[in-house]
Structures are given as C-alpha cells and as structure tokens.
Tab-separated table of C-alpha atoms and ligand atoms in Angstrom:
chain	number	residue	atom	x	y	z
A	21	UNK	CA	0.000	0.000	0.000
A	22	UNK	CA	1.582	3.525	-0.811
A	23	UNK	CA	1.550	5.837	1.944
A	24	UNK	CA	-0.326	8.858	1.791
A	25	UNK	CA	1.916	12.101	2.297
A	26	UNK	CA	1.472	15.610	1.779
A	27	UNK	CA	2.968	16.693	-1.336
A	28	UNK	CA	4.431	14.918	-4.333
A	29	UNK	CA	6.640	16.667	-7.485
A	30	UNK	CA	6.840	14.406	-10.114
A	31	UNK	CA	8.498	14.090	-13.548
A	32	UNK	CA	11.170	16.776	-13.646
A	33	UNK	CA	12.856	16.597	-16.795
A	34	UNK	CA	15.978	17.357	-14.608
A	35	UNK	CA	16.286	17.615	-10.734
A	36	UNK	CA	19.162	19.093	-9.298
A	37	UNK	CA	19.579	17.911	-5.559
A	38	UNK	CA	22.573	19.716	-4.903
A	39	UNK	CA	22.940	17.332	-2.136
A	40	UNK	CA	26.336	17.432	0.064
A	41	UNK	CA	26.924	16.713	4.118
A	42	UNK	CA	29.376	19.374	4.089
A	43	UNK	CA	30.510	22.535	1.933
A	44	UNK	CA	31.422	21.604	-1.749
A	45	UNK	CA	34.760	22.134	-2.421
A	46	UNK	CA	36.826	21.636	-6.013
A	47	UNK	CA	35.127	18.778	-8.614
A	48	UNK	CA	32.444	18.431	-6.374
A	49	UNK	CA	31.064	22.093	-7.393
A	50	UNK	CA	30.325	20.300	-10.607
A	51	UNK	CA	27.918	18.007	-9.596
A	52	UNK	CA	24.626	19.161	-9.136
A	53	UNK	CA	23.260	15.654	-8.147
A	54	UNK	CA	20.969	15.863	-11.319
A	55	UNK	CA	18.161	13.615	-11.507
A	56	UNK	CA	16.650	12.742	-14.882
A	57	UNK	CA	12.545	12.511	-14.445
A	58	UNK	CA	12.952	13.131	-10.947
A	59	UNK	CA	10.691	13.415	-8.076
A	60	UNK	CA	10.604	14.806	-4.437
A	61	UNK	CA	7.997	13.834	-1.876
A	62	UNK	CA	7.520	15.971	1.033
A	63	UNK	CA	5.555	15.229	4.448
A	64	UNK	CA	5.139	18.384	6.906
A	65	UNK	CA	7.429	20.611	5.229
A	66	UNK	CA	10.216	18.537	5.040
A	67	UNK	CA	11.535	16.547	2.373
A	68	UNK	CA	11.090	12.926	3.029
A	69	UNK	CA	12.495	11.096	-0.414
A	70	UNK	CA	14.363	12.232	-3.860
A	71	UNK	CA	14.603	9.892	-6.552
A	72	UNK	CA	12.934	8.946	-10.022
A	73	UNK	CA	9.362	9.542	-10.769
A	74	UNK	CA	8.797	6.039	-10.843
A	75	UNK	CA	10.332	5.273	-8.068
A	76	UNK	CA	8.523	7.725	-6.012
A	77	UNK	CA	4.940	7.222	-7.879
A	78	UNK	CA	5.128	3.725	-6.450
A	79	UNK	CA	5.690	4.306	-3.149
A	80	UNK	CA	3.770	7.325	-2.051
A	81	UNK	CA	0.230	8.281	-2.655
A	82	UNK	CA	-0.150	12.457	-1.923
A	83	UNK	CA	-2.700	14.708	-1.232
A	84	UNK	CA	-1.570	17.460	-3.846
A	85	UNK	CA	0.447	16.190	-7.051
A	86	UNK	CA	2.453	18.935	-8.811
A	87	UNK	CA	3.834	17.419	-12.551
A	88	UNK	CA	6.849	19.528	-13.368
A	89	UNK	CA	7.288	17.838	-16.740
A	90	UNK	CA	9.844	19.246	-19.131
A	91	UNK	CA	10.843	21.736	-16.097
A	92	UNK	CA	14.045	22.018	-14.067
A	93	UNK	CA	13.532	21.547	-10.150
A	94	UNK	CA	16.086	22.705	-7.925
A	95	UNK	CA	16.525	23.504	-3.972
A	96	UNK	CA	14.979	27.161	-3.421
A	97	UNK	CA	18.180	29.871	-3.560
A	98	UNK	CA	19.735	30.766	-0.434
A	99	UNK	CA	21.822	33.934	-0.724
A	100	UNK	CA	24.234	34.664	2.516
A	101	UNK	CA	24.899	38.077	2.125
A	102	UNK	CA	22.554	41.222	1.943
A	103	UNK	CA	22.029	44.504	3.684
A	104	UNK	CA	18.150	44.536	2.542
A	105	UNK	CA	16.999	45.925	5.474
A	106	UNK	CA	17.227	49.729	4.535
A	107	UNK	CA	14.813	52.712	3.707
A	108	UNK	CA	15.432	55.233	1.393
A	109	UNK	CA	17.370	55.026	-1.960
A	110	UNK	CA	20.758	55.916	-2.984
A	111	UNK	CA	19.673	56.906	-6.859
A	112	UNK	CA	21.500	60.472	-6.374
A	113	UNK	CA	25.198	58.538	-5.616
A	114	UNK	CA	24.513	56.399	-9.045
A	115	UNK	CA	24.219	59.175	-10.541
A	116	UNK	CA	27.573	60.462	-9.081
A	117	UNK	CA	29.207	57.132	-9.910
A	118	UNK	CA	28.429	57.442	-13.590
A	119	UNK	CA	29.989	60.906	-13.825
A	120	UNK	CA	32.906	59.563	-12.287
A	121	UNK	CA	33.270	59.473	-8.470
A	122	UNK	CA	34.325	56.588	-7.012
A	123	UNK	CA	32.248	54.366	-4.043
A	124	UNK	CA	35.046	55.383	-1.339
A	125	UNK	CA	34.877	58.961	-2.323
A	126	UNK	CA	31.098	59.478	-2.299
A	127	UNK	CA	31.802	57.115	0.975
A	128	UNK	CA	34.871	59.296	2.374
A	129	UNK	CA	32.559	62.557	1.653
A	130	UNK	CA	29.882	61.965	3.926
A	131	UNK	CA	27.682	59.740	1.371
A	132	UNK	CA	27.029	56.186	1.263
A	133	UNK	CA	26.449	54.238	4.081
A	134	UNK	CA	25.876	56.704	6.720
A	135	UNK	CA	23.230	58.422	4.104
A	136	UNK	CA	20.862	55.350	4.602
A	137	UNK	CA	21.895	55.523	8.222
A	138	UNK	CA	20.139	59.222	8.243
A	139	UNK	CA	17.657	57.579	6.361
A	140	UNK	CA	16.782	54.563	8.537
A	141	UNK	CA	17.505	56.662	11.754
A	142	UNK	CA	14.421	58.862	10.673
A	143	UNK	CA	11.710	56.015	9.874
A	144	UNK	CA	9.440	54.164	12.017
A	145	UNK	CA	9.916	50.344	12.811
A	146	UNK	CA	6.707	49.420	10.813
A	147	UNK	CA	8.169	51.260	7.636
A	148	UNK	CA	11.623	50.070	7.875
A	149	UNK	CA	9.778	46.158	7.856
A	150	UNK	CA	7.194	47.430	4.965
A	151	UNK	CA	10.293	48.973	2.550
A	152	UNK	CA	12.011	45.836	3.501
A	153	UNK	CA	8.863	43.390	3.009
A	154	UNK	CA	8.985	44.555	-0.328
A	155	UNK	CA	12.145	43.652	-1.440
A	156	UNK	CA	11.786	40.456	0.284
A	157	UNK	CA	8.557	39.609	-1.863
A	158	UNK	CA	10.571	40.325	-4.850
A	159	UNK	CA	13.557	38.053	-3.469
A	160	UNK	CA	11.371	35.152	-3.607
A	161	UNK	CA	9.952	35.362	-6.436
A	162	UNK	CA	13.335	35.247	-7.770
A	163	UNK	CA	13.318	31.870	-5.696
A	164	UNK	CA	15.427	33.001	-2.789
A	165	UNK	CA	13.897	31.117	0.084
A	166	UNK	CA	16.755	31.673	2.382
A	167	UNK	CA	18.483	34.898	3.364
A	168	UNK	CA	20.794	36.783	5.681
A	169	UNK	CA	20.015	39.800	6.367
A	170	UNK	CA	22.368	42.625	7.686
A	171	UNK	CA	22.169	45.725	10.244
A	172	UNK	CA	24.197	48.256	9.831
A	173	UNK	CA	22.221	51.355	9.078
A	174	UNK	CA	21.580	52.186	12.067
A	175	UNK	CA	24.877	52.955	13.465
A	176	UNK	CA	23.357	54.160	16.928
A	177	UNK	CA	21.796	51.564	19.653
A	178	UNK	CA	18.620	52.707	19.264
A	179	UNK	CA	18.513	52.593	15.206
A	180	UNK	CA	20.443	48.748	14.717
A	181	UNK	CA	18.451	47.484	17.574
A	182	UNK	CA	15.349	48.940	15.462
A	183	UNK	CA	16.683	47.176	13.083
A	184	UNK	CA	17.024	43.814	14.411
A	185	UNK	CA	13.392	43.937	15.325
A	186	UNK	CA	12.373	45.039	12.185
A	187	UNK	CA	14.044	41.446	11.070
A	188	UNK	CA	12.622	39.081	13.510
A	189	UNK	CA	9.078	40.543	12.990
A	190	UNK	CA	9.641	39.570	8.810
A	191	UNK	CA	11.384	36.539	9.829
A	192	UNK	CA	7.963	35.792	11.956
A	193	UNK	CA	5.470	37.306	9.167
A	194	UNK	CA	7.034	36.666	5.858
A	195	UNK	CA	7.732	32.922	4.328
A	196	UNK	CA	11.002	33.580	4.038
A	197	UNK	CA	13.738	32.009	6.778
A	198	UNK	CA	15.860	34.908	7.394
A	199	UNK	CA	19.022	34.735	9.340
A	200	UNK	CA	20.128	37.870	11.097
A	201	UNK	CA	23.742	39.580	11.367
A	202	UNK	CA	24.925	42.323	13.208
A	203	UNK	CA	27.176	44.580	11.470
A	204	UNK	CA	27.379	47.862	14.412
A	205	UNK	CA	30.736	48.417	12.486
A	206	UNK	CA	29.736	48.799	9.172
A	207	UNK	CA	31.109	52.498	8.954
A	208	UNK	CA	31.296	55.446	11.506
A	209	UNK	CA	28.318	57.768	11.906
A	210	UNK	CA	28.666	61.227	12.088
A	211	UNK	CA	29.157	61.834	15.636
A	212	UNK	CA	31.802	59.787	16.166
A	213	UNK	CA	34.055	61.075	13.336
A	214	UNK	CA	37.383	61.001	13.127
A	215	UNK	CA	36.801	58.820	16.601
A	216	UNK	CA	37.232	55.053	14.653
A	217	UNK	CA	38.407	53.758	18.667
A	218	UNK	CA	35.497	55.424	20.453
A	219	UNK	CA	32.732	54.090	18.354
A	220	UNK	CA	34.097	50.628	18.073
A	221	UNK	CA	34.040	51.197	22.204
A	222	UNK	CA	30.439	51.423	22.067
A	223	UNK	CA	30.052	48.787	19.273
A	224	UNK	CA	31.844	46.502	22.012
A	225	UNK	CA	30.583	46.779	25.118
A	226	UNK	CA	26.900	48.649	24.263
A	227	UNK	CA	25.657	47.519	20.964
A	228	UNK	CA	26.682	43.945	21.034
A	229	UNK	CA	26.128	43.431	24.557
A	230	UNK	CA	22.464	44.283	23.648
A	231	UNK	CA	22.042	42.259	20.485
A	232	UNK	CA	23.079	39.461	22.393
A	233	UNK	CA	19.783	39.936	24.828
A	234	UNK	CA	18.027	40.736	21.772
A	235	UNK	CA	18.928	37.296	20.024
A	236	UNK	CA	18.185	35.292	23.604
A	237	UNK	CA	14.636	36.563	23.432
A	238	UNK	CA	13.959	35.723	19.731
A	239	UNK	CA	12.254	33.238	17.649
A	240	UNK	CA	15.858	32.913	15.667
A	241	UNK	CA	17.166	31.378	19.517
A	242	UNK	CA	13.858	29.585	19.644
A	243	UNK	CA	14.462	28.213	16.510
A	244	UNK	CA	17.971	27.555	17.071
A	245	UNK	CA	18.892	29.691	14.088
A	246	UNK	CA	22.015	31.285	14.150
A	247	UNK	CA	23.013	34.782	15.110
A	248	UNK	CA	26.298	36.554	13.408
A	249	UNK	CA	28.545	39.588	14.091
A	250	UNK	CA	29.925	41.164	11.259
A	251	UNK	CA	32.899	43.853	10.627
A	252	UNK	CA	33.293	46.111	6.877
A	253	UNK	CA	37.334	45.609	7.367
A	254	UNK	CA	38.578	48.330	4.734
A	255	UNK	CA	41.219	51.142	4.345
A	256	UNK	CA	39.860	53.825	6.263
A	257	UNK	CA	36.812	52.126	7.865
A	258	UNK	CA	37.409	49.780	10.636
A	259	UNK	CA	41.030	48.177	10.444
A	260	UNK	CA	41.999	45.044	11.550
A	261	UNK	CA	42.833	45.413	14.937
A	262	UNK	CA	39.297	47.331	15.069
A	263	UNK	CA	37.921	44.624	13.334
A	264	UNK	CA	39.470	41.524	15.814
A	265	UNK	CA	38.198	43.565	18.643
A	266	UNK	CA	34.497	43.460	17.440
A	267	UNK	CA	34.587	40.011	16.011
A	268	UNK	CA	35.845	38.819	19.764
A	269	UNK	CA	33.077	40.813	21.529
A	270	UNK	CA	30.795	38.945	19.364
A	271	UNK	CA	31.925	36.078	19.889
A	272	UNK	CA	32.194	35.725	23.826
A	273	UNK	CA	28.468	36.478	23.729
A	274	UNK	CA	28.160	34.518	21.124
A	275	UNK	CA	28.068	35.575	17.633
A	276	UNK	CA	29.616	33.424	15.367
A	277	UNK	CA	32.372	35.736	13.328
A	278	UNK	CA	31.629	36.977	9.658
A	279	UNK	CA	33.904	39.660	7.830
A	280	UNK	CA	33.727	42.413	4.636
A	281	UNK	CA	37.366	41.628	3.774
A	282	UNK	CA	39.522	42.785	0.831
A	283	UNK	CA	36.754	44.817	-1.420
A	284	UNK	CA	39.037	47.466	-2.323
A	285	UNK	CA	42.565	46.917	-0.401
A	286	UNK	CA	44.228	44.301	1.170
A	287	UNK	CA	44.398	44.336	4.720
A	288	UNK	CA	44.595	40.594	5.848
A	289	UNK	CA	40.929	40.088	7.019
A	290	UNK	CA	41.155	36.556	5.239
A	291	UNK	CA	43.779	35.667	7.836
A	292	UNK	CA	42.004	37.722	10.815
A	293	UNK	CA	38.825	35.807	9.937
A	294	UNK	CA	39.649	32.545	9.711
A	295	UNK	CA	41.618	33.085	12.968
A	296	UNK	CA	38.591	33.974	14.327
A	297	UNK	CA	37.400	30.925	13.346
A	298	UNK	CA	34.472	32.954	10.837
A	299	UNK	CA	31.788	30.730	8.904
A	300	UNK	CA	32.579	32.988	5.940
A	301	UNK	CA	34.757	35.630	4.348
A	302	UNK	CA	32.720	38.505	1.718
A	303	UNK	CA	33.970	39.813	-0.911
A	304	UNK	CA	37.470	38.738	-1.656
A	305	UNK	CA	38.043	41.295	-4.832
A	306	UNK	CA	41.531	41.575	-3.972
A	307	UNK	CA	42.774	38.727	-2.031
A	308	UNK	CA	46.326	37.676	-2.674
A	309	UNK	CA	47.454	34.216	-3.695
A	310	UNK	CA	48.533	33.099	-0.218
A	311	UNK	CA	45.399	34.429	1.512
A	312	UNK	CA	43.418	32.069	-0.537
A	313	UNK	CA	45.981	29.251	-0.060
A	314	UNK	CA	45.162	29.770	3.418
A	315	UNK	CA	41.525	29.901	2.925
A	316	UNK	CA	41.355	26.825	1.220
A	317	UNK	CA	42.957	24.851	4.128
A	318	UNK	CA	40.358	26.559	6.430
A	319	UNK	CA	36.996	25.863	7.411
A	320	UNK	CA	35.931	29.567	6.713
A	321	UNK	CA	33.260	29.704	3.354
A	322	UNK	CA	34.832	32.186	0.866
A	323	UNK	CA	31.524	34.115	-0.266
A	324	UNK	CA	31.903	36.721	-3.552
A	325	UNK	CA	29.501	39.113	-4.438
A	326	UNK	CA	29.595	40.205	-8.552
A	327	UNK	CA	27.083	42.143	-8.715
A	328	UNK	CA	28.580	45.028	-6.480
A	329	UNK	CA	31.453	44.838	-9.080
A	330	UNK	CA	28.946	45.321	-11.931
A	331	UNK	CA	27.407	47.543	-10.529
A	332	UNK	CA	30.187	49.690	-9.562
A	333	UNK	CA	30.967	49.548	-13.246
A	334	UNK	CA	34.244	48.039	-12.123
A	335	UNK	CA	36.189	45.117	-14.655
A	336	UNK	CA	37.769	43.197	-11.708
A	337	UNK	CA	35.609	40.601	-9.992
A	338	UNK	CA	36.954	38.658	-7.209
A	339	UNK	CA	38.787	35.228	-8.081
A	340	UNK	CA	36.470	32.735	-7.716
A	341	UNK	CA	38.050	30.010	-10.312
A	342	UNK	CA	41.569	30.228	-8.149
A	343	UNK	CA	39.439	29.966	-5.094
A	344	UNK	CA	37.405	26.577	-6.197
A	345	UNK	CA	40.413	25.637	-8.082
A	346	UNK	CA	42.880	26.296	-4.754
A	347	UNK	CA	40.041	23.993	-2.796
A	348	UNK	CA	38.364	26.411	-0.617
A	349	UNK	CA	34.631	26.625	-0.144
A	350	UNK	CA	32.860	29.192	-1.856
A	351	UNK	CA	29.396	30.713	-2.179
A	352	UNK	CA	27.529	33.410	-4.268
A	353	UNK	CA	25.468	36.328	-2.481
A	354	UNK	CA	23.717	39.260	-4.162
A	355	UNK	CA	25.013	41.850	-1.267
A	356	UNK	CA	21.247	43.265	-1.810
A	357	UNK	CA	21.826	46.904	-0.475
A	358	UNK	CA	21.087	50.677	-1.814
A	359	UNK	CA	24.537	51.664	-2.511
A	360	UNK	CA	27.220	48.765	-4.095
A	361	UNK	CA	24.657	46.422	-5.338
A	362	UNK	CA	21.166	47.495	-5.803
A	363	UNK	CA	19.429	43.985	-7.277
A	364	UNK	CA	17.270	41.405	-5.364
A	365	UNK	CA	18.144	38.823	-7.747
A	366	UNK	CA	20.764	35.538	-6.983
A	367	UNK	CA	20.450	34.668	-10.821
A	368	UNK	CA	21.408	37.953	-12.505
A	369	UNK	CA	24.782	37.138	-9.831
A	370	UNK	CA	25.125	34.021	-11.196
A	371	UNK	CA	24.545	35.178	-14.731
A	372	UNK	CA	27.694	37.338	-14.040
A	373	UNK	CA	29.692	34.940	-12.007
A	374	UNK	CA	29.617	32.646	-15.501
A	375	UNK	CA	30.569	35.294	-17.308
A	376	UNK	CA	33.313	36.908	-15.613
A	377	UNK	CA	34.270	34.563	-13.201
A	378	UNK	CA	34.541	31.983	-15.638
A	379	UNK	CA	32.595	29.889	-13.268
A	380	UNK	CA	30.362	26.710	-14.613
A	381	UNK	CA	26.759	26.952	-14.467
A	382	UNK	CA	27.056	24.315	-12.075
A	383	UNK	CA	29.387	25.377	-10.113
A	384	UNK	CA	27.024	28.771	-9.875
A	385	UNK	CA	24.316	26.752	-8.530
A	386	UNK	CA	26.062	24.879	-5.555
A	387	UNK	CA	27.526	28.218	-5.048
A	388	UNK	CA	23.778	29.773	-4.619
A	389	UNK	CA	22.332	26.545	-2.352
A	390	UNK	CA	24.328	23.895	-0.884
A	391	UNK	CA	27.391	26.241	0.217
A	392	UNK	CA	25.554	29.251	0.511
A	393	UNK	CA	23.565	27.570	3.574
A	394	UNK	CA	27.072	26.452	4.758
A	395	UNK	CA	27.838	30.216	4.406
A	396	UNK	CA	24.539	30.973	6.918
A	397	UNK	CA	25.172	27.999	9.557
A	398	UNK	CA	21.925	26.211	8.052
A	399	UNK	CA	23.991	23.232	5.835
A	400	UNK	CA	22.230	20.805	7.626
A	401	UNK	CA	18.357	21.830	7.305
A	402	UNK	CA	18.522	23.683	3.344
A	403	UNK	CA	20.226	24.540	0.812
A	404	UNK	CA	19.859	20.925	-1.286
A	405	UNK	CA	17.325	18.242	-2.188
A	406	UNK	CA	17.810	15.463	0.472
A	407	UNK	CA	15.585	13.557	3.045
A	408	UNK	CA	15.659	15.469	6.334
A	409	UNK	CA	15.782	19.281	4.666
A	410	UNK	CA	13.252	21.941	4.673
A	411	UNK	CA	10.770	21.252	1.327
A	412	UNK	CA	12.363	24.548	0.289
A	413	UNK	CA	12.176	23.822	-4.526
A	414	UNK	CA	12.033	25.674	-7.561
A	415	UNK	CA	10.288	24.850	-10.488
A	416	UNK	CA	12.105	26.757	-13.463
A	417	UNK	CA	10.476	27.414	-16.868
A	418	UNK	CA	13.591	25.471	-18.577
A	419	UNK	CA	14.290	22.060	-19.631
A	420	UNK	CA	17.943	22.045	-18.735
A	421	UNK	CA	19.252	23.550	-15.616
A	422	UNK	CA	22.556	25.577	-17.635
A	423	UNK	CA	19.876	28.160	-19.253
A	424	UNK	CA	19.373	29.015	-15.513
A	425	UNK	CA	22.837	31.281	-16.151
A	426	UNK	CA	22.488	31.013	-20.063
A	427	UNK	CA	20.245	33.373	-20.396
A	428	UNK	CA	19.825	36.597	-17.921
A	429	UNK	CA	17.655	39.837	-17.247
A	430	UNK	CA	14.280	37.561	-16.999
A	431	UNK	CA	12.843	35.380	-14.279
A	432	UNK	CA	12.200	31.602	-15.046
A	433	UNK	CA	10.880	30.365	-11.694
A	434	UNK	CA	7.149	29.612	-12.207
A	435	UNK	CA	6.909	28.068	-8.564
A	436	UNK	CA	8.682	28.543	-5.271
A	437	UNK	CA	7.718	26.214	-2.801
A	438	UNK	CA	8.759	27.202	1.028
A	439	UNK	CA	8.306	24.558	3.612
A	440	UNK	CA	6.082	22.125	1.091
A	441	UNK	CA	3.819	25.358	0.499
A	442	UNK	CA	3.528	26.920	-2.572
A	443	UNK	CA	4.088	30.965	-1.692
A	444	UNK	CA	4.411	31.770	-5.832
A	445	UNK	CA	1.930	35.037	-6.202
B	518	NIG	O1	28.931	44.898	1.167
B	518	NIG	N1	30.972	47.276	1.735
B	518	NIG	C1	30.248	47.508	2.687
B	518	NIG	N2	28.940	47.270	2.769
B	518	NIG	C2	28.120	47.017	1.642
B	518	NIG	C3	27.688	48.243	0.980
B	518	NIG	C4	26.666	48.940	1.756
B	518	NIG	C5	26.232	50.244	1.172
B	518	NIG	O2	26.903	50.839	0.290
B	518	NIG	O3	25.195	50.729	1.626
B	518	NIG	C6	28.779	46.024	0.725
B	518	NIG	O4	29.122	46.321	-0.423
B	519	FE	FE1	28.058	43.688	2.304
C-alpha cells in the first residue's frame, strides 16, 4: 500500500539535488546531483524522499500532485549576504558614480552608508519592515527562500536594535527564513568622526552586549537559528585590529564571526577571519594568492559578491576560479543593499559569475544553495534536495538547468515552494 503524504513533485525533466553533508569544495562544485525525471515527496514541510518519478509514484500516494514535466527543479536559492533591510534610496550617488566618483569617495565625503543611516535613523519600525517586506517579496519570487540579512544602518543603539526587530518581525510574518547579522561596524556615523576607537568602544561593550539579549529573546534562539557579528574591514573604515576587537566581543556572547574583507585593499581580514574561526569571508576582490591558499585549508566559506562589481561599473571581480580551483569553499550572495549592489536577484549574480568569473553553471548553482547555507550555519536543514531538509524547490520554466545562467535579465521560476507550500503570487 503507498503511503499517503502531503505533497508529491513528479516528472522533472531534470532535478538538481545539490545534495552534500558538508561545503562543496573543487570537482564536487560540478555536480549538481541531477536527476533525470525526478521526483521529491515531502511530508510536513520537510523533504522525506528524492529519486525517479517512478520510483517515487510507487511508493507514495499524496494529497496534492504537482507534474513539473519538461521543467528544471532545484533547492529554493539561499543567498548569505545582503544589507536589505534599509529605507530610502541611494539613486543620487549612481548618478555620481556614472559621472565619475568613485564608491570610497562618495563614501569618504559623507555619502554612502551613513546616508541610509540618516535615512533609517528617521523612519518608524513598521516602515523600515514594509520597505524591507517589499524587497523580500521580490527576493522570492526570484526563488530566494533563504536569506541573511544585515544591520548596519543604524549605526546608533537605538537605530540597529530597530533594526534587528524590524528582522525578527519579517522573519515571523514573511515565508522567508531569514538569518540575522549584526554589522554595528559597518562604517562610523557622524558623531563619532574622526573617533574610529570610540565608536568601536560602544560597538563593544553597548551595541553587542544588547544584540546578544536581543537574540536570547527571539524566535531565531527559539528556533535555534544562528546569530552573526559582522565587521566592513577596509582602508579607512574599521582596520583590523578594530575589526578583531568586534569580532571577539561577538563572539564571547556569542556571535559566530563573519567579515567584509579585501573589497578594495588588502588588509589581511582573510587571515584575521579565519583566525577567528568565521563561517565565511565577503567579498574577496583583492585577495592575494597566499590568503586564498590559506583559505582553502580553512573551514571559513569564501563568499563573492559580482554584482557590487557590476554595478560599480568596475572590470575586476573577485577570483572565484583560483578559489574553487585552490580547494576552498565558496558561495555566491547578491550583497542586496542601496549603494554597491542594488538587485534582489541571486540569478542575474550568477549570470555574471559565468561570465566573468569563468565559473560553470554548475558550479554557480552549488555556489547559490548547498554552500551558501554552509555560508549561513543552516547546511544541515537547506540549501539541497535530500531527506531530512526543509521542502524549500524551484520549479524553473527550462528544460535544462545551464539556461538558468544562459540566459539573464528575466525570471524563469514559475513556482517557489517554502516549507512544502507553494508561496508563488
Ligand atoms: O557589502 N561594503 C560595505 N557594505 C556594503 C555596501 C553597503 C552600502 O553601500 O550601503 C557592501 O558592499
Ligand atoms: Fe556587504
């Protein structure tokens, strides 16, 4: 007699499970654990069995049926890096860019990150979660069912700890699962300038003592979810002494280490974070050799983010062949924020991580699921198609999984399933 579950996907001209029990690292990034005619049976949210249509159409009888024949069905995106929770637009600083200014300068003169700090330090809770909401809806319907989300605009302890409620209350609300970072030392607000030491005082023994009771009271601690700390490590931002001393606060109350390292100069943050024992490493533009020698013998994930390159109009994109090719872990993020990477979308990054990266369009996809969960500290519940994971699947509107980079600047997934429920609108 075939059981009766909840939810069965059947004849996929090509399932991709993605499925690892660790980080992919080297050939493994590309296999994508495809499936011809596969199938994926779910029971409560979870996946419960992957295998061939036939296989699983004998076994299991289910109250909803979905046939995804002559479609691609892959685990649901998980990107590990964003700063979506903002308000405000930087469309004035593109503007700037284009005439010829430079990030750091528009940065340097007062612009850029602090000028969504003024902007986030002026809304209300409610509108900081309905600007963010927004962007959020349009994440997953890009199939991004997974995300980290940033602080970092609020620069104050009032404004990131309005932040961080802002996030649990769309965590709670919105199908997404959302996993929360604090990044106090993102840049230096206004009253503290030209006093780098003094704010990264307060960011130590204020702000993170207080995210800390924050995260104890949350559903992300009921939910044993996990809670980062996060430094921008950059030539005239927060160096790397400044940066050890807010990844150690974070961790003794325990924030697991994450670091901005090496977008625009070298200052050793691969080394400081994976002496700080960091899940990942973002950005890596301009990494040297034996930084990612050292990376690659580490357990820190290596996470790039092309489309701040792109859209800074800039040529030079991080290494990510040497950095599979050297044997490190790596993962793809969007960096989803107003100001180096305005874009919601994980496959316009992996339409540019093909291109200029010279990566494989299977090596794009582990990058975007099954390592980019490693990158969040959720490996082990999504981020691939295996027994025991969330039901988090996309059904793409292609009938081979490459076209998924192939072809960019239009969205193919016709069905995003979070949990075993279908959230498409
Ligand atoms: O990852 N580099 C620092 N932080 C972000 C940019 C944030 C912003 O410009 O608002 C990044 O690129
Ligand atoms: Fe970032």
């Amino acid at each position: 007699m075939p059981r009766t579950i909840d939810l069965l996907i059947l004849n996929a001209r090509q399932l991709l499970t993605c499925a690892s029990d660790g980080p992919k690292r080297g050939e493994a990034m590309t296999d994508v654990g495809l499936i011809e005619d596969g199938a994926v049976a779910v029971q409560d949210g979870e996946i419960i069995a992957v295998g061939s249509s036939a296989e699983l159409a004998a076994r299991y009888e289910s109250r909803t049926t979905i046939d995804a024949a002559g479609r691609v069905v892959t685990p649901g995106f998980v990107d590990p890096h964003t700063h979506v929770a903002y308000a405000g637009d930087r469309v004035a600083e593109f503007e700037m860019r284009i005439k010829g200014a430079t990030y750091m300068e528009i940065m340097a003169a007062g612009g850029g990150i602090v000028s969504t700090m003024r902007a986030v330090r002026e809304v209300s809770e409610e509108e900081l979660a309905a600007e963010t909401r927004h962007r959020l809806d349009e994440m997953l319907m890009l199939g991004t069912t997974t995300t980290e989300v940033k602080t970092g605009y609020g620069l104050s302890i009032e404004a990131e700890m309005k932040l961080l409620r802002a996030i649990e209350q769309l965590h709670d609300a919105h199908p997404m699962t959302l996993v929360p970072t604090f990044l106090g030392a993102h840049a230096v607000p206004p009253e503290f300038k030209g006093r780098t030491d003094a704010y990264v005082d307060l960011v130590v023994e204020e702000m993170i003592p207080a995210a800390a009771d924050w995260y104890k009271a949350s559903s992300f601690a009921r939910q044993q979810s996990p809670f980062f700390c996060d430094v921008f490590c950059e030539a005239g931002v927060f160096d790397l002494a400044q940066s050890r001393r807010v990844l150690k606060a974070g961790l003794a109350r325990g924030m697991a280490p994450k670091l901005h390292a090496d977008e625009f100069e070298n200052l050793g943050g691969v080394t400081l974070a994976i002496e700080q024992g960091a899940t990942s490493v973002d950005h890596l533009d301009v990494t040297p050799p034996d930084e990612i020698a050292r990376l690659a013998a580490s357990d820190t994930m290596g996470v790039v983010l092309p489309a701040v390159n792109f859209n800074l109009g800039s040529c030079h994109f991080a290494d990510a062949r040497e950095i599979i090719d050297a044997g490190a872990a790596l993962a793809l993020a969007t960096d989803i924020n107003p100001g180096s990477a305005p874009t919601p979308s994980m496959p316009m990054v992996m339409a540019i991580a093909t291109r200029y990266q010279k990566l494989l369009p299977a090596e794009v996809l582990n990058a975007s699921t099954i390592n980019a969960a490693y990158a969040v500290g959720l490996g082990d519940r999504v981020g691939s198609l295996q027994a025991g994971k969330r039901a988090d699947i996309l059904i793409h509107g292609v009938s081979d999984y490459r076209h998924l980079a192939y072809e960019f600047g239009k969205n193919f997934v016709e069905m995003v399933i979070k949990d075993g429920e279908n959230v498409s609108f």
